[in-house]
Coordinates of N, CA and C in Angstrom, one line a residue:
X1 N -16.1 -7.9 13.9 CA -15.1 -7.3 14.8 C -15.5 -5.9 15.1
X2 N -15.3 -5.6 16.4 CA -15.9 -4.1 16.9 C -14.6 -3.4 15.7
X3 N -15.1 -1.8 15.4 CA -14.7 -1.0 14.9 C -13.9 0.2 15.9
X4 N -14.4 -0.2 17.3 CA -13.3 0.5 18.0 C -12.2 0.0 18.7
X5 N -11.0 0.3 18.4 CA -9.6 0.0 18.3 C -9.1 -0.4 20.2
X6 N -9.0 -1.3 20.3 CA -8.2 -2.2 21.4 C -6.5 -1.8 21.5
X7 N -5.9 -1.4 22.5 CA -4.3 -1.3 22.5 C -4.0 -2.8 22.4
X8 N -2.7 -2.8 21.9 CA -1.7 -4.3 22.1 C -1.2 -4.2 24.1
X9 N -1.0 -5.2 24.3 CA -0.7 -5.9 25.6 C 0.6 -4.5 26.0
X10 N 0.6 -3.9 27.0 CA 1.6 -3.1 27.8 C 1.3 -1.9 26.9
X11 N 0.5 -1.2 26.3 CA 0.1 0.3 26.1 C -0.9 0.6 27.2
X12 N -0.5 1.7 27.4 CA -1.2 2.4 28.5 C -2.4 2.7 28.5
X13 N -3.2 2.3 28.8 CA -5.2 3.1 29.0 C -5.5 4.5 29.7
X14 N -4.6 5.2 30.3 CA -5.5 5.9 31.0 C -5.6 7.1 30.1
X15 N -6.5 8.2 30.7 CA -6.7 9.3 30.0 C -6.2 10.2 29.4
X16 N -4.9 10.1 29.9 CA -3.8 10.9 28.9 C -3.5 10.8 28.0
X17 N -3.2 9.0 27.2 CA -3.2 8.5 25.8 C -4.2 9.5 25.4
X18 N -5.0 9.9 25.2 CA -5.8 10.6 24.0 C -5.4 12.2 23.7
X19 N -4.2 12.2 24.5 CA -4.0 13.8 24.6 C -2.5 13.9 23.8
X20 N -2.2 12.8 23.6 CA -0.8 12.6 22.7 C -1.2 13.3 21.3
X21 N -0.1 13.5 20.6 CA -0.3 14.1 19.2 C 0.5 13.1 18.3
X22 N 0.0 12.9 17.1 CA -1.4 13.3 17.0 C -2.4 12.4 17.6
X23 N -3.5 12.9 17.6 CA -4.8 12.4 17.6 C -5.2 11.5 16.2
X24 N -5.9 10.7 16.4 CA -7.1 10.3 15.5 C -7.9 11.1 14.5
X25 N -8.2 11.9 15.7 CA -9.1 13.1 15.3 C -8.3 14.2 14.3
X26 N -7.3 14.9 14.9 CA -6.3 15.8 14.1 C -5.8 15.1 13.0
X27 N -5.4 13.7 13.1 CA -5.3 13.1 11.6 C -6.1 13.2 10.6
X28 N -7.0 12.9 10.9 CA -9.0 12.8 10.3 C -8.8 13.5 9.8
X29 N -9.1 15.1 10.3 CA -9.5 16.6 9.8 C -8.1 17.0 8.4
X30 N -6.7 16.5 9.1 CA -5.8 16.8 8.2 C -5.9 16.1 7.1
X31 N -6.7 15.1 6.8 CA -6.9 14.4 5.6 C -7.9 14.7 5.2
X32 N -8.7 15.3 5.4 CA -10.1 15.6 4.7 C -9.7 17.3 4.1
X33 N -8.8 17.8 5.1 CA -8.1 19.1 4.2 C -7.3 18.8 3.2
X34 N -6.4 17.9 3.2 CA -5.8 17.3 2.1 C -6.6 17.0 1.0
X35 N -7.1 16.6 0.6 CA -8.6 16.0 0.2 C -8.9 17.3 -0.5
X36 N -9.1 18.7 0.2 CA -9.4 20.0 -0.5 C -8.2 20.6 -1.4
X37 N -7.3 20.4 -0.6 CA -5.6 21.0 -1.6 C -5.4 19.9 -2.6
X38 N -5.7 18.8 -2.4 CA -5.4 17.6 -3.3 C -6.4 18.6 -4.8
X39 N -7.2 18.5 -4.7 CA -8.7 19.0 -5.7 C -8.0 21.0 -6.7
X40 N -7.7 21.3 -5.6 CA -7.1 22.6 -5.7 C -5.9 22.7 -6.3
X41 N -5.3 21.9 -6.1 CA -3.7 21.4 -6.9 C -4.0 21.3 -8.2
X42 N -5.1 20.1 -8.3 CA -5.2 19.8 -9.9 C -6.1 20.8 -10.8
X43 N -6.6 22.0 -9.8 CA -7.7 23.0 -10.6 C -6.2 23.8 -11.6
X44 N -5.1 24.1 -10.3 CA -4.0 25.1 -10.3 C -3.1 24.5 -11.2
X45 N -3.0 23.0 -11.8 CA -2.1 22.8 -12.9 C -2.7 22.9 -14.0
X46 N -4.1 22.0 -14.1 CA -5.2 22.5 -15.5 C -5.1 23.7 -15.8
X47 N -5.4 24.9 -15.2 CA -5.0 25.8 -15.3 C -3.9 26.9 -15.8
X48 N -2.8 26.1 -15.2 CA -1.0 26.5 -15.9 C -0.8 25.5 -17.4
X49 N -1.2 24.7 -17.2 CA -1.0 23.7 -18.9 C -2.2 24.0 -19.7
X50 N -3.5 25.0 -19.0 CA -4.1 25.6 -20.2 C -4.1 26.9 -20.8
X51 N -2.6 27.6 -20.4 CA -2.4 28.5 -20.9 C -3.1 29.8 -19.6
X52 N -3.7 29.7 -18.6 CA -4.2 30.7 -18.0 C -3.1 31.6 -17.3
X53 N -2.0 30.9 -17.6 CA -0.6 32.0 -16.7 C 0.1 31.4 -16.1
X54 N 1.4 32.1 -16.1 CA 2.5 31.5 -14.7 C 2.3 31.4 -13.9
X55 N 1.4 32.2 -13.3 CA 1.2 32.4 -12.2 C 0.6 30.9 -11.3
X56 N 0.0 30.2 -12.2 CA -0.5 28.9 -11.8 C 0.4 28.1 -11.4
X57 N 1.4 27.8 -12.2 CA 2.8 26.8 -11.5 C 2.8 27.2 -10.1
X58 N 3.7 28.0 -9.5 CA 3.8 28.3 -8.1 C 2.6 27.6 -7.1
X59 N 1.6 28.1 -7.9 CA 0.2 28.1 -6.5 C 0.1 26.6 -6.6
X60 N 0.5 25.6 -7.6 CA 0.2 24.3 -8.0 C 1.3 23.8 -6.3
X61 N 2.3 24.4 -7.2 CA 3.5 23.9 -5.9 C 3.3 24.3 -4.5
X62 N 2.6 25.7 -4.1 CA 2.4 25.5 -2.9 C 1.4 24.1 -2.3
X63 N 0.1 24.3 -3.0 CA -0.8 23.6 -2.8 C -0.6 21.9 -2.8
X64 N 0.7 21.4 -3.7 CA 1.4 19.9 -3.6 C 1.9 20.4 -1.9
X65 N 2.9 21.0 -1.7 CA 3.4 21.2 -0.8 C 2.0 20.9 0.9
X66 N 1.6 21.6 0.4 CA 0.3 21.1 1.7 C -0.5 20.4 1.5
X67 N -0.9 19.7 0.8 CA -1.6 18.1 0.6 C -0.1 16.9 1.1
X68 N 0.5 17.1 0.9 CA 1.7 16.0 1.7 C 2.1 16.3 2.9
X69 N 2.0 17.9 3.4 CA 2.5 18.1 4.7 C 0.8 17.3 5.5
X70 N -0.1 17.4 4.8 CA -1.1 17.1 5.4 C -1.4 15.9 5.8
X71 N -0.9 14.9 4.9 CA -0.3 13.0 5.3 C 0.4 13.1 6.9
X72 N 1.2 14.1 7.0 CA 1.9 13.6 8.0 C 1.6 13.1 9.5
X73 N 0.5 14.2 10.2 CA -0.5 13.0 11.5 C -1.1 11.7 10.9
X74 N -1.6 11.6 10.3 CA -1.5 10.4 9.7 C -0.6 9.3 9.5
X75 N 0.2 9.2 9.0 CA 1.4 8.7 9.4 C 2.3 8.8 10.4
X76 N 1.9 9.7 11.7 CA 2.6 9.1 12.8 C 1.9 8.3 13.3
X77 N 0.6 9.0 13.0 CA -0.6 7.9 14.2 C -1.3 6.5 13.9
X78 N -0.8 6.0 12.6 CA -1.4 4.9 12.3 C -0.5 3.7 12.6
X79 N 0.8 3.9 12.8 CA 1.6 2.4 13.6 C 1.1 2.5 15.3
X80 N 0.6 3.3 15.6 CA 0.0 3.3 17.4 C -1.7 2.5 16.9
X81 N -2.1 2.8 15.6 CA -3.6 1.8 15.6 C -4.0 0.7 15.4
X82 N -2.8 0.4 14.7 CA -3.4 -1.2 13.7 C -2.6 -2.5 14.9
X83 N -2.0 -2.4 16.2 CA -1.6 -3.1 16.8 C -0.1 -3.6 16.9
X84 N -0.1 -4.4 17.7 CA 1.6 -4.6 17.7 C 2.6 -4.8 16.9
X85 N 1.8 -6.2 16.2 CA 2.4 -6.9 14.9 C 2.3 -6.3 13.9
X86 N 1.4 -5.6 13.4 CA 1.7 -4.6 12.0 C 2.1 -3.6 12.4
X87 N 2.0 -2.9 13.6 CA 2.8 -2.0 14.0 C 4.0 -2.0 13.8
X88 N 5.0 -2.9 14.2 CA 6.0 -2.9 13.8 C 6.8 -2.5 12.2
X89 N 6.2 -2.9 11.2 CA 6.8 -2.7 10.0 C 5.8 -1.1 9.6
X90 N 4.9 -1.2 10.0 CA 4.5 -0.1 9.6 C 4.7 1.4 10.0
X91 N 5.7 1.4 10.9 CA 6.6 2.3 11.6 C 7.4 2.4 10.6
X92 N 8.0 1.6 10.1 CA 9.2 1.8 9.1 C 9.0 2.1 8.1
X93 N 7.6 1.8 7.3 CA 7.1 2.6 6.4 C 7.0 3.9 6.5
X94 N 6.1 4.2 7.6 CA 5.8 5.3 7.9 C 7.5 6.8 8.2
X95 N 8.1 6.0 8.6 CA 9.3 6.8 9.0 C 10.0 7.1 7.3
X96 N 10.0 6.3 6.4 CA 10.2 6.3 5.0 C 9.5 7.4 4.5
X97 N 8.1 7.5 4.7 CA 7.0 7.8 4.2 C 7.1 9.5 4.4
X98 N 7.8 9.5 5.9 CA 8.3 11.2 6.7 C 9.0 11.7 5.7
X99 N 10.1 11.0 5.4 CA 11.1 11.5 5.0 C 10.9 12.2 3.4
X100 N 10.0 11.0 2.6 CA 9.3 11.4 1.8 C 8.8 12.6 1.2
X101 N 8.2 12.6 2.5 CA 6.6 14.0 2.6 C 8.0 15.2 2.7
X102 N 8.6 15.2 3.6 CA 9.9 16.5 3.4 C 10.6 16.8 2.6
X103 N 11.6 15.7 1.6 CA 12.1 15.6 0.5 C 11.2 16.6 -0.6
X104 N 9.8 16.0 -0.9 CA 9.0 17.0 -1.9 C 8.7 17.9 -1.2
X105 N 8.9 18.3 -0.2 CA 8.3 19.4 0.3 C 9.1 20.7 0.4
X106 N 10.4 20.3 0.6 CA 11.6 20.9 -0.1 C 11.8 21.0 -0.8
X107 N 11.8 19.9 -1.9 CA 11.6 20.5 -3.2 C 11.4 21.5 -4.2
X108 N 10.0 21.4 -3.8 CA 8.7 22.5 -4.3 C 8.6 23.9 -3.9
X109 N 9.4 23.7 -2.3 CA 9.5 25.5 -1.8 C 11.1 25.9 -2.5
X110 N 11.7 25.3 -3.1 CA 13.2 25.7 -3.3 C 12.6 26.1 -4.7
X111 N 11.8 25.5 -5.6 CA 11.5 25.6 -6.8 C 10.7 26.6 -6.9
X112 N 9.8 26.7 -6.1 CA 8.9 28.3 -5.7 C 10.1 29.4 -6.0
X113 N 11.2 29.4 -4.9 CA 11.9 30.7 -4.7 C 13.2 30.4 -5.4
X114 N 13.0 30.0 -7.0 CA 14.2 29.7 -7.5 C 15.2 29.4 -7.3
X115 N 15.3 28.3 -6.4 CA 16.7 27.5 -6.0 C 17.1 26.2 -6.7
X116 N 16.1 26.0 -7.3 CA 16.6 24.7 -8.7 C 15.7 24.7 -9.5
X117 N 16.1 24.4 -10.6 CA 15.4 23.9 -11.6 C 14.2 23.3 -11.8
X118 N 13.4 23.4 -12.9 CA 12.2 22.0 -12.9 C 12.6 21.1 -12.8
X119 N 13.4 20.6 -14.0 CA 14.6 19.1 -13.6 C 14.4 18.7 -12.6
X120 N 15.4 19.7 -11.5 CA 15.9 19.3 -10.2 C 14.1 18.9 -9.4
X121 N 13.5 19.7 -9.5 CA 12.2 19.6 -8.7 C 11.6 18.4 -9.2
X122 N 11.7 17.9 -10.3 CA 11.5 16.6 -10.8 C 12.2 15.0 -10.0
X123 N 13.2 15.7 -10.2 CA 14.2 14.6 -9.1 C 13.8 15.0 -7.8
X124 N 13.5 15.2 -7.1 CA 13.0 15.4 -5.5 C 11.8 15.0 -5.6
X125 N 10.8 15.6 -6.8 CA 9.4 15.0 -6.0 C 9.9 13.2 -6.7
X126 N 10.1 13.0 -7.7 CA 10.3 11.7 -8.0 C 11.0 10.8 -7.0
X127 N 12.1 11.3 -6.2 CA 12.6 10.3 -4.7 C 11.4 10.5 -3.9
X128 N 10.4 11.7 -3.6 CA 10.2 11.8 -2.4 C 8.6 11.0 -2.3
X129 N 8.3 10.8 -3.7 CA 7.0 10.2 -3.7 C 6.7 8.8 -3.9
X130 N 7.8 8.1 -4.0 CA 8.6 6.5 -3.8 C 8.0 5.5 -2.2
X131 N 8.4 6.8 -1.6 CA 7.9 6.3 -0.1 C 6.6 6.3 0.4
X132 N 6.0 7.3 -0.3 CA 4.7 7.5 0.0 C 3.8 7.3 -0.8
X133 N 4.3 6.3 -1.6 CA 3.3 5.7 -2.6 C 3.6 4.6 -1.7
X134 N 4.2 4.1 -1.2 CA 4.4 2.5 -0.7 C 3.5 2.5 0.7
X135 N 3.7 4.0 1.2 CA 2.7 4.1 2.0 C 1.5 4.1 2.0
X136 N 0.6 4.3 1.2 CA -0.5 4.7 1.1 C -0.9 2.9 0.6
X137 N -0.5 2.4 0.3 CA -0.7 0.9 -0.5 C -0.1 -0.1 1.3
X138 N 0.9 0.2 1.8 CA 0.9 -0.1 3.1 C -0.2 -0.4 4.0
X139 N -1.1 1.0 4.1 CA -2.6 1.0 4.6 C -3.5 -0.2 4.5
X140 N -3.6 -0.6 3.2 CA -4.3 -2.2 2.8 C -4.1 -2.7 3.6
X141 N -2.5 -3.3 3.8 CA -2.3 -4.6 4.8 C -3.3 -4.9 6.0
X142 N -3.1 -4.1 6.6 CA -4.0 -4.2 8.2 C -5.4 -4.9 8.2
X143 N -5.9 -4.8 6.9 CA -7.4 -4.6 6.6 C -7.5 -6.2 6.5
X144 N -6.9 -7.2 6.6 CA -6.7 -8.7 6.3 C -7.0 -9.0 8.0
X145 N -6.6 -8.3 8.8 CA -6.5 -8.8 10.4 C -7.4 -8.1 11.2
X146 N -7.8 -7.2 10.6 CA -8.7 -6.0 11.2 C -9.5 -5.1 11.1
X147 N -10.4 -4.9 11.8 CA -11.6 -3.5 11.2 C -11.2 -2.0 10.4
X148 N -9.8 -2.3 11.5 CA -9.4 -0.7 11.1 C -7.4 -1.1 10.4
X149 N -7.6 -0.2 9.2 CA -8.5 1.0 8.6 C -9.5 0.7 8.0
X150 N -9.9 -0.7 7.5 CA -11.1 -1.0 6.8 C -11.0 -0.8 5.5
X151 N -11.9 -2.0 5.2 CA -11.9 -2.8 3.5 C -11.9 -1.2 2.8
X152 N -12.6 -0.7 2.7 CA -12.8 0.5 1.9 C -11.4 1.6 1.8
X153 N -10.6 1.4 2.6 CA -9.4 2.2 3.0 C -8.3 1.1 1.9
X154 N -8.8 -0.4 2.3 CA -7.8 -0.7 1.3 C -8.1 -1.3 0.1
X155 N -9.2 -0.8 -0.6 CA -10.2 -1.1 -2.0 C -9.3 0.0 -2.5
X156 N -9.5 1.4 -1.8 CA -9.1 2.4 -2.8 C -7.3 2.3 -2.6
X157 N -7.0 1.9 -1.8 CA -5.4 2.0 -1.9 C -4.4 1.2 -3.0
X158 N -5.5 0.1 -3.0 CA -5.1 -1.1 -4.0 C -5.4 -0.4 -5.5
X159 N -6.6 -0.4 -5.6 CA -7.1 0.6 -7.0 C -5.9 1.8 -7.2
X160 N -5.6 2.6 -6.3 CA -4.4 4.2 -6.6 C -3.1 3.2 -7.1
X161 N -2.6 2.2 -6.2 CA -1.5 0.9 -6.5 C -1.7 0.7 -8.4
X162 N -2.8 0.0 -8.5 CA -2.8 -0.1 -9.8 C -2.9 0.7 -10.8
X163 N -3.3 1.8 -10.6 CA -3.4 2.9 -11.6 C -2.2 3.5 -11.9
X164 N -1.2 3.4 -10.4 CA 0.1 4.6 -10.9 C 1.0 3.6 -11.1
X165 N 0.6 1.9 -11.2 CA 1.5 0.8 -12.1 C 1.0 1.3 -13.6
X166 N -0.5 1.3 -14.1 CA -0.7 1.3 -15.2 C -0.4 2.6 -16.1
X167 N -0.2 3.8 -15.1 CA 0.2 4.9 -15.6 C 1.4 5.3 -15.8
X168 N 2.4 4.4 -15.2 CA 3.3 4.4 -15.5 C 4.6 4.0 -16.5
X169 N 3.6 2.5 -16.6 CA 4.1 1.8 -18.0 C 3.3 2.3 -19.1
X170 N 2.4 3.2 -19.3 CA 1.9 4.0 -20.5 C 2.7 5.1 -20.6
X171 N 3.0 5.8 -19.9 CA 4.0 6.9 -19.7 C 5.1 6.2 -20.2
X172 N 5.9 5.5 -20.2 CA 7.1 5.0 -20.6 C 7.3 4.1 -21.9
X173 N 5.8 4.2 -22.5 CA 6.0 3.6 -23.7 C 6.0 4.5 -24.6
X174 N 5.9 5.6 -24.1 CA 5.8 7.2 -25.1 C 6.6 7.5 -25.4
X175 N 7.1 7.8 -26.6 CA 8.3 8.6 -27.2 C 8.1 10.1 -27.7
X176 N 6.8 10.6 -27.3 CA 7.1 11.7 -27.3 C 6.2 13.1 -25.9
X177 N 6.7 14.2 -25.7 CA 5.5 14.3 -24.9 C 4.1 14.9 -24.5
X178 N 3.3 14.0 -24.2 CA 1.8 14.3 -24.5 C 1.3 14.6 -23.0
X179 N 1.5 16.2 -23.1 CA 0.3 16.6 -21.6 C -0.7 16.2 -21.7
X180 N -1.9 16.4 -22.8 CA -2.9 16.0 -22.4 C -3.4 14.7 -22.1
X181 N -2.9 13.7 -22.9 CA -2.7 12.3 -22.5 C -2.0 11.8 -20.6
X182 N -0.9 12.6 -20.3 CA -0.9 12.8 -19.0 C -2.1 13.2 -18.4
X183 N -2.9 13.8 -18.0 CA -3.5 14.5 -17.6 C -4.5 13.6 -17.8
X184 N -4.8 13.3 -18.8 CA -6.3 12.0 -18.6 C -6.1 10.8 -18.0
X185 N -4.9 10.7 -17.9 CA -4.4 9.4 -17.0 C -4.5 9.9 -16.2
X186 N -4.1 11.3 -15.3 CA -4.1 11.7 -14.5 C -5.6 11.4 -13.2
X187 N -6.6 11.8 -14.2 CA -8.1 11.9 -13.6 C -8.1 10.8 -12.7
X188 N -8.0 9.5 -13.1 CA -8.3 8.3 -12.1 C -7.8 7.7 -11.4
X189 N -6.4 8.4 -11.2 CA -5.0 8.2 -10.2 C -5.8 9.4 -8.9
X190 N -6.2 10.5 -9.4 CA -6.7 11.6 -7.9 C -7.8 11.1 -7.7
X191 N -9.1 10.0 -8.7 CA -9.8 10.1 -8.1 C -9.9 8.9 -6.9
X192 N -9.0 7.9 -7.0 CA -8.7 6.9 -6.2 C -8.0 7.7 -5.4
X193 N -6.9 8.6 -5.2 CA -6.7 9.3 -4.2 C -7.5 9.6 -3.3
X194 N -8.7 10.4 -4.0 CA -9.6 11.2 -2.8 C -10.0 10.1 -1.9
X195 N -10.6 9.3 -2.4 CA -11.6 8.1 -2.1 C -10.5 7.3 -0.8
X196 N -9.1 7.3 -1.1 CA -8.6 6.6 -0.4 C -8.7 7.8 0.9
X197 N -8.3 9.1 0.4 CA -8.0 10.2 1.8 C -9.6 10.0 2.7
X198 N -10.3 10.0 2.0 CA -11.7 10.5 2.4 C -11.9 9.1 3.6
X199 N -11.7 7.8 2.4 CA -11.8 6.4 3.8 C -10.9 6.7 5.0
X200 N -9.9 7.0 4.6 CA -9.0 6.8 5.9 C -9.0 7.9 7.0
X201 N -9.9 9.1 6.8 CA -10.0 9.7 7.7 C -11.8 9.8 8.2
X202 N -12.3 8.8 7.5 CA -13.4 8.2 7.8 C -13.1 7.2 9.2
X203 N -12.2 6.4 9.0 CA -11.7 5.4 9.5 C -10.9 5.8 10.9
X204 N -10.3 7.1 10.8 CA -9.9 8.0 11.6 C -10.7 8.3 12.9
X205 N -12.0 9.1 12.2 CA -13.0 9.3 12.8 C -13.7 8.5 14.0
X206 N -13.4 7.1 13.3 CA -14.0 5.9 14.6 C -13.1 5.3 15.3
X207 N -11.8 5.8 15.3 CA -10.7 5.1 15.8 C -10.6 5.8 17.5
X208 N -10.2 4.9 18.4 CA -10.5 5.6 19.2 C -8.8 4.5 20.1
X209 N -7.9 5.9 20.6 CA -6.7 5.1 21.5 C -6.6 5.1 22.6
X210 N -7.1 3.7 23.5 CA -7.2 3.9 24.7 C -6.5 3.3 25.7

């Protein structure tokens, strides 16, 4: 199956489609930045849980804060790729997924400028990353009917799926608490991340809406 993307029956072809926002392209680039703050996030907590200063929490938090704002072309533009019929539900993911990405995004700037608690910032990113884990595992489906996003888009999505099932029920069998043990769990939850960001704005790259 060609790799470049066909509209469903009654979307428009002419040359203006490509000038809608987002783009393919602006998705692409925003994920491959993500991809950099994603990397930069995890330098900025190693860092605050190895004692190098306060000053690290905050930068941790800005830097979550812009690796999720950075999902968001992304998630408007991928229920306009994958076609009519997965389009459909994957709009509703994706609108979940919005909501998501702002919840923690809120969070983390209120928790920046002391407006709640860690607690509380615990409970916000924990609602807000619910949706956008389901998102990112969402992505797979398409790959059964179609080129795009492609096997490799949903190798790594399914692999991040499994990791933050198995990281989870390790985490919850713990009775007491172990950063560093988090943190090594941690490693192969971001590195299925990257791999997933890096495919899908690979996948981006060749997508083309006409």
């Amino acid at each position: 199956m060609a790799d470049v993307l066909t509209p469903a029956a009654g979307t428009p072809t002419d040359a203006t489609t490509d000038t809608t926002w987002p783009s393919p392209g602006t998705a692409s680039r925003a994920l491959y930045i993500a991809a950099v703050t994603l990397v930069a996030s995890m330098v900025a907590i190693s860092l605050f849980f190895g004692g190098a200063g306060a000053f690290w929490g905050p930068v941790n938090d800005l830097l979550v804060v812009a690796t999720v704002l950075l999902l968001l072309p992304a998630m408007a533009i991928l229920p306009r790729l994958v076609g009519e019929g997965e389009g459909r539900w994957l709009r509703l993911v994706s609108v979940l997924a919005i909501a998501g990405v702002l919840v923690i995004a809120v969070g983390q700037l209120a928790l920046v400028a002391g407006l709640i608690t860690l607690d509380t910032s615990f409970l916000t990113g924990g609602l807000g990353i619910l949706p956008v884990i389901a998102w990112v595992g969402a992505t797979a489906v398409p790959a059964r009917r179609s080129a795009f996003p492609g096997r490799s888009v949903a190798a790594w999505a399914v692999a991040f799926l499994a990791l933050v099932g198995l990281t989870s029920v390790v985490l919850a069998t713990l009775t007491t608490d172990t950063p560093t043990l988090t943190g090594v769990l941690g490693v192969p939850l971001v590195i299925a991340l990257l791999g997933w960001l890096v495919s899908l704005a690979r996948a981006l790259d060749r997508a083309e809406v006409r």
